[in-house]
mmCIF file of C-alpha atoms in Angstrom:
data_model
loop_
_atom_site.group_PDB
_atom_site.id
_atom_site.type_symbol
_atom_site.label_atom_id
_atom_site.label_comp_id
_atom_site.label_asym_id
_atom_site.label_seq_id
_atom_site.Cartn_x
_atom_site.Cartn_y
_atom_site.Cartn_z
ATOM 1 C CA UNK F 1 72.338 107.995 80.612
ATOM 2 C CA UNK F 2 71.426 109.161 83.908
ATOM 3 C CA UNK F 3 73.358 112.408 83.265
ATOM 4 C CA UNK F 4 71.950 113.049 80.410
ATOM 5 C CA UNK F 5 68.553 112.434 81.407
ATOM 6 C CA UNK F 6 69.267 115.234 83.997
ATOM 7 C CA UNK F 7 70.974 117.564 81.568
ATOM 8 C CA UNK F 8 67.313 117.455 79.106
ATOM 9 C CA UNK F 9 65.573 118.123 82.464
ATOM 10 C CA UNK F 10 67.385 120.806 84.344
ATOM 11 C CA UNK F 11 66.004 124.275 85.102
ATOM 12 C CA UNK F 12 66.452 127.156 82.594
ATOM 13 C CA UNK F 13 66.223 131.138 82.244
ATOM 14 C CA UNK F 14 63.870 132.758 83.232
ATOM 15 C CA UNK F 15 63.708 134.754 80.502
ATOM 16 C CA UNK F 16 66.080 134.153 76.893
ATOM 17 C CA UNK F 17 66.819 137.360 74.315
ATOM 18 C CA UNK F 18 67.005 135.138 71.484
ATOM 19 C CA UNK F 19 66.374 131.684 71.200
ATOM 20 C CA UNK F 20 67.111 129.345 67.694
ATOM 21 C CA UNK F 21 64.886 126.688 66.928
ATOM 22 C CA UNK F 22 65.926 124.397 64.010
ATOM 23 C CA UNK F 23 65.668 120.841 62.767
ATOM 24 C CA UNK F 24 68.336 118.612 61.484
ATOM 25 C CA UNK F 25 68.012 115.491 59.657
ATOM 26 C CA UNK F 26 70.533 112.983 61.158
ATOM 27 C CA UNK F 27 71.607 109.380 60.002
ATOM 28 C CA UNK F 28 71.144 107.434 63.498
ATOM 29 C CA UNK F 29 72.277 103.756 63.741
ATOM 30 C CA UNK F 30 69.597 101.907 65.638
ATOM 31 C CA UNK F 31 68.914 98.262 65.513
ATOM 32 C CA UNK F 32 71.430 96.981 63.118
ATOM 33 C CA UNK F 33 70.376 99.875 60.525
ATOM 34 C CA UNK F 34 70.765 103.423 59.261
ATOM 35 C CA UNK F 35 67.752 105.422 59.607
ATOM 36 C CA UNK F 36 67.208 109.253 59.261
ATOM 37 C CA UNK F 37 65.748 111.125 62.369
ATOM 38 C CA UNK F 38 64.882 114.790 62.775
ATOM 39 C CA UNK F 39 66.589 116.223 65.698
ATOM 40 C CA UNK F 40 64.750 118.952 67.036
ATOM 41 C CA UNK F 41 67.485 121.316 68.355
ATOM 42 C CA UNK F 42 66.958 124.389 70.466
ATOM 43 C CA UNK F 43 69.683 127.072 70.929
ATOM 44 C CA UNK F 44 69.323 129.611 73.830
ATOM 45 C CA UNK F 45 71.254 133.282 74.071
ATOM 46 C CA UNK F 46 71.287 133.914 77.331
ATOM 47 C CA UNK F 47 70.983 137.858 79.160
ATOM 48 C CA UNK F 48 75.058 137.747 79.698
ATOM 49 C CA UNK F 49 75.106 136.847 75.825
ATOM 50 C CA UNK F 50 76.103 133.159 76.317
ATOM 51 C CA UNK F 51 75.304 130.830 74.142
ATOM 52 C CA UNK F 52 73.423 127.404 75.260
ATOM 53 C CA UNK F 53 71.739 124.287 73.859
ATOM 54 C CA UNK F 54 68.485 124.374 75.555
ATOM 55 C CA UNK F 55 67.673 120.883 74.716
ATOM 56 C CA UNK F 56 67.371 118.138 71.904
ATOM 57 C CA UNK F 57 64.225 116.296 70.582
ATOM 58 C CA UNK F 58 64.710 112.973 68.045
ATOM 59 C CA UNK F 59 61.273 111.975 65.892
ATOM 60 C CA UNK F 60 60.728 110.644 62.264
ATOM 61 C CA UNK F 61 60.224 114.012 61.148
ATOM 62 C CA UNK F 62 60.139 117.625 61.727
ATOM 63 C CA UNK F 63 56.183 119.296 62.156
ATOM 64 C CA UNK F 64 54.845 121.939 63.918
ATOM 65 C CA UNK F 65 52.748 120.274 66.663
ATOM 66 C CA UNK F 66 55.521 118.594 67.837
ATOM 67 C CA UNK F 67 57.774 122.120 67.885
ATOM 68 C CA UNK F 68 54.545 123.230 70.211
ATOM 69 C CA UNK F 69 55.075 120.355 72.840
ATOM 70 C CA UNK F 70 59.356 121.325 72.757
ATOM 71 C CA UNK F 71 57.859 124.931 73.456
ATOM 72 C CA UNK F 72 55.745 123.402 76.298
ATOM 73 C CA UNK F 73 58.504 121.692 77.644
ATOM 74 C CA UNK F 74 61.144 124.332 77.495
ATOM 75 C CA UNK F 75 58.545 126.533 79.794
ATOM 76 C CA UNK F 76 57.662 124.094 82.299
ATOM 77 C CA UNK F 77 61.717 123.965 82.454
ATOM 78 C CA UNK F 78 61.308 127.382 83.526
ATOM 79 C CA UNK F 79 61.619 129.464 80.654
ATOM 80 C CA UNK F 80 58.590 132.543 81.263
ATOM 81 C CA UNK F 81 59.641 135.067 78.098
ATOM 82 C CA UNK F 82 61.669 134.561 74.537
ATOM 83 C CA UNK F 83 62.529 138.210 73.092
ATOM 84 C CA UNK F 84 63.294 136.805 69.474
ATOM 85 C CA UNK F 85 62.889 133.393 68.171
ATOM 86 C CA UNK F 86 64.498 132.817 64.855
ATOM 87 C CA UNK F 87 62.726 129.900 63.207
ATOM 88 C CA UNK F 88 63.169 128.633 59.763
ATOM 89 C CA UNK F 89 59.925 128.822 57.324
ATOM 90 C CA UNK F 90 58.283 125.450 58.810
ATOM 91 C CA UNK F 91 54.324 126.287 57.988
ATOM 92 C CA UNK F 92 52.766 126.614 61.450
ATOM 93 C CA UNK F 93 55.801 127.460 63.285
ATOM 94 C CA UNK F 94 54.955 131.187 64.409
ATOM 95 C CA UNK F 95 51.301 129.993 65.138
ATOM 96 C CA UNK F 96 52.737 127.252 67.660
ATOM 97 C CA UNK F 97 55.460 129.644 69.088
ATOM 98 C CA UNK F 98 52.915 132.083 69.677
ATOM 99 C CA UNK F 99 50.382 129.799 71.395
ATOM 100 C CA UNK F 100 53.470 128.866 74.030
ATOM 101 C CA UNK F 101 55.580 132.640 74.123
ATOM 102 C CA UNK F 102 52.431 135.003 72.691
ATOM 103 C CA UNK F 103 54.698 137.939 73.555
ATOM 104 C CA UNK F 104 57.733 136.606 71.386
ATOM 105 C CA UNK F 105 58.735 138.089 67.965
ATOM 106 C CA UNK F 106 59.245 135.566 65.761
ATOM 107 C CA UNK F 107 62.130 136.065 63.247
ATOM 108 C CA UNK F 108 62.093 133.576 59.716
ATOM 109 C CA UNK F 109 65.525 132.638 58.654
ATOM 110 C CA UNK F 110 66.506 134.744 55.487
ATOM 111 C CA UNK F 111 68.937 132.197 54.807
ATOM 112 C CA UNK F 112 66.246 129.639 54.385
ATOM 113 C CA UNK F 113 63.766 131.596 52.394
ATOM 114 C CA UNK F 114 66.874 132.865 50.372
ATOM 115 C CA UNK F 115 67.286 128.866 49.615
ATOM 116 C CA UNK F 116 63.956 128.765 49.028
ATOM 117 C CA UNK F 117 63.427 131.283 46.446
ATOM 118 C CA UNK F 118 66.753 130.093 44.349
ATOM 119 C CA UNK F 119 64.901 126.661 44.362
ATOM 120 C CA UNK F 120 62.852 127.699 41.158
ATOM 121 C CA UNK F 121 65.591 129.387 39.409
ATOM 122 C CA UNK F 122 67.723 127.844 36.806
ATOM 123 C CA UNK F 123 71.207 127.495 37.990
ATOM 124 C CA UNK F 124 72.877 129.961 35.681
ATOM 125 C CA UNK F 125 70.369 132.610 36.969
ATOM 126 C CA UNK F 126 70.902 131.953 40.432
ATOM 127 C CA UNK F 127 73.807 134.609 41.208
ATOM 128 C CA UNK F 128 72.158 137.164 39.715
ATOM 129 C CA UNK F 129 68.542 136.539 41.266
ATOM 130 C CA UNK F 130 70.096 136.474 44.773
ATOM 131 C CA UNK F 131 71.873 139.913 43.604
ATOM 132 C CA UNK F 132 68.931 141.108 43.590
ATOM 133 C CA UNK F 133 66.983 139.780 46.221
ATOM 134 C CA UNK F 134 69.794 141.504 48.766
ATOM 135 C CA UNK F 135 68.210 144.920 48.948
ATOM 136 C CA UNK F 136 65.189 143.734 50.310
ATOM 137 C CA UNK F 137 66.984 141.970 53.719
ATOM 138 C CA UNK F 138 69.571 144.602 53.674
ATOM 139 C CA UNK F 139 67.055 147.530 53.636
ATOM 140 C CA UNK F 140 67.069 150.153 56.217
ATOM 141 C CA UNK F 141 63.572 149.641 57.118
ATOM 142 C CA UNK F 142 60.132 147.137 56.916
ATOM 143 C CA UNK F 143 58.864 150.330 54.093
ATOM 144 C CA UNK F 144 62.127 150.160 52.163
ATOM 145 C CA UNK F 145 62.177 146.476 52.118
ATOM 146 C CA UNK F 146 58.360 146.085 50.893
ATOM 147 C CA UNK F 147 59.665 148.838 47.831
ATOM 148 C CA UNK F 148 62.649 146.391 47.302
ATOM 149 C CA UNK F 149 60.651 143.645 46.572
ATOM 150 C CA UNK F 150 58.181 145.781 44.714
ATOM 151 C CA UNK F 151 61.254 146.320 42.529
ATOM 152 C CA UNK F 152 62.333 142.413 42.340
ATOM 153 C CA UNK F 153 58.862 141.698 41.488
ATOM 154 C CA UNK F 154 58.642 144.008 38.621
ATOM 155 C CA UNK F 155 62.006 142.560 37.585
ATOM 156 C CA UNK F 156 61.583 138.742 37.821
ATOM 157 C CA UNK F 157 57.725 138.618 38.265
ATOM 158 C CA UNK F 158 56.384 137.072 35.407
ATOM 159 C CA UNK F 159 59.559 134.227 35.109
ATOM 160 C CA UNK F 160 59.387 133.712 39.080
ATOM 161 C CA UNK F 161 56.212 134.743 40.578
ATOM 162 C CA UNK F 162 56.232 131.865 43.494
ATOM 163 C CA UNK F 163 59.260 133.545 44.876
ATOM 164 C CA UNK F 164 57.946 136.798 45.923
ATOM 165 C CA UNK F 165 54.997 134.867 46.718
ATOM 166 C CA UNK F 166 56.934 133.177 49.092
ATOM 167 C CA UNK F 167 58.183 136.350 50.843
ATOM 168 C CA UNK F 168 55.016 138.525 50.693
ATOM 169 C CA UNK F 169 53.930 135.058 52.768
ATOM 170 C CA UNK F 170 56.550 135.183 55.379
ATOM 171 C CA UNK F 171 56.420 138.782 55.211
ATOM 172 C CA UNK F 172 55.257 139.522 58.890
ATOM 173 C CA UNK F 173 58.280 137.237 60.372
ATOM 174 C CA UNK F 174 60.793 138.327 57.712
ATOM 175 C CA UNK F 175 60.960 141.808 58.207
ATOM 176 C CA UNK F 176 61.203 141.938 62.570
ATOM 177 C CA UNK F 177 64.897 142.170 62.416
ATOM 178 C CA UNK F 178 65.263 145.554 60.253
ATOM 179 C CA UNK F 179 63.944 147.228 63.259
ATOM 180 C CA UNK F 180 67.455 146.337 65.054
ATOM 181 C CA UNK F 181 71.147 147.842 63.957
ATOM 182 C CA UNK F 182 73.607 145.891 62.556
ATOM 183 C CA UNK F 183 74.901 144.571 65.228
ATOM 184 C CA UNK F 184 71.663 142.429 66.165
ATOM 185 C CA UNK F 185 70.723 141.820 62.479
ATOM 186 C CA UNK F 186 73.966 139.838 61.747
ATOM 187 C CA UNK F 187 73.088 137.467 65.123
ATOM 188 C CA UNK F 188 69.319 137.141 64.233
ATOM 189 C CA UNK F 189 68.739 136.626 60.428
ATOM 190 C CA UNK F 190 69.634 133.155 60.479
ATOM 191 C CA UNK F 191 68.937 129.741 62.072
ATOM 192 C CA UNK F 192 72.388 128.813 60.728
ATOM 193 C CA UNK F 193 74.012 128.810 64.357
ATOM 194 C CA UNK F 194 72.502 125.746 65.145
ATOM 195 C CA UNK F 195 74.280 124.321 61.794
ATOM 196 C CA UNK F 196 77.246 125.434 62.920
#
């Protein structure tokens, strides 16, 4: 324990290019019983392109506030700047990363809004409705993108109007990472690191 205790404690970067912060809901034995706890998880890329967990957080559930007091705790650790921080679509998220990092650029998972959207579509519809939602996160720029889903709306508006809802909501942390090549886009679109 006492290693551990100085592992969650130990000094960081100054300064992280991207940084993944993600919850997972874990089945923890405690007390004789099962019982599901969020783990707060937070994934660091460091300047010489390592990869490094930058701490973990257990509570009932995953909220915002508490993401804010990780964020605290990660700079009093010594952390002064976070480039990108690839979130997934947690409502309050960017607000709390910006009150800790306001400098950061804050990057939603596509992944998860991807899941998202597909939530409200019947399953035999699915394939076809992420088809088509693929030229939006796969356009060249922000202005393509916005014409992309111009183009999905006018396709599967009326049937699904919560899902480009849902985008034109996340819009100002979806579309950060076309500004990047390739290269970056493929590291930064998704939280899914941490799953792995």
């Amino acid at each position: 324990m006492e290693d551990a205790r100085a592992w969650a404690s130990r000094p960081l970067d100054d300064v992280y290019p991207i940084v993944f912060l993600d919850c997972l809901v874990l089945k923890i034995r405690e007390g004789g019983s099962v019982q599901r706890r969020a783990c707060y998880l937070a994934l660091g890329v460091s300047m010489d392109g390592d990869r490094d967990v930058l701490g973990m957080w257990f509570q009932e559930t995953e909220g915002a506030k508490f993401w804010m007091q990780v964020l605290s705790e990660l700079k009093q650790r010594g952390v002064q700047d976070i480039l990108i921080c690839c979130v997934d679509g947690l409502k309050g998220f960017p607000e709390a990363i910006e009150a800790v990092f306001p400098k950061t650029v804050v990057q939603t998972c596509i992944v998860h809004l991807i899941r998202h959207s597909l939530r409200y579509v019947p399953r035999r519809e699915r394939e076809q409705v992420a088809r088509d939602l693929k030229p939006i996160y796969t356009a060249i720029d922000a202005d393509h993108a916005h014409e992309e889903l111009e183009r999905f709306d006018e396709k599967w508006g009326q049937r699904f109007p919560v899902i480009t809802q849902a985008w034109l909501n996340a819009w100002e942390h979806v579309t950060p990472f076309l500004a990047f090549g390739p290269e970056v886009r493929r590291v930064i679109y998704t939280t899914d690191a941490i799953e792995a």
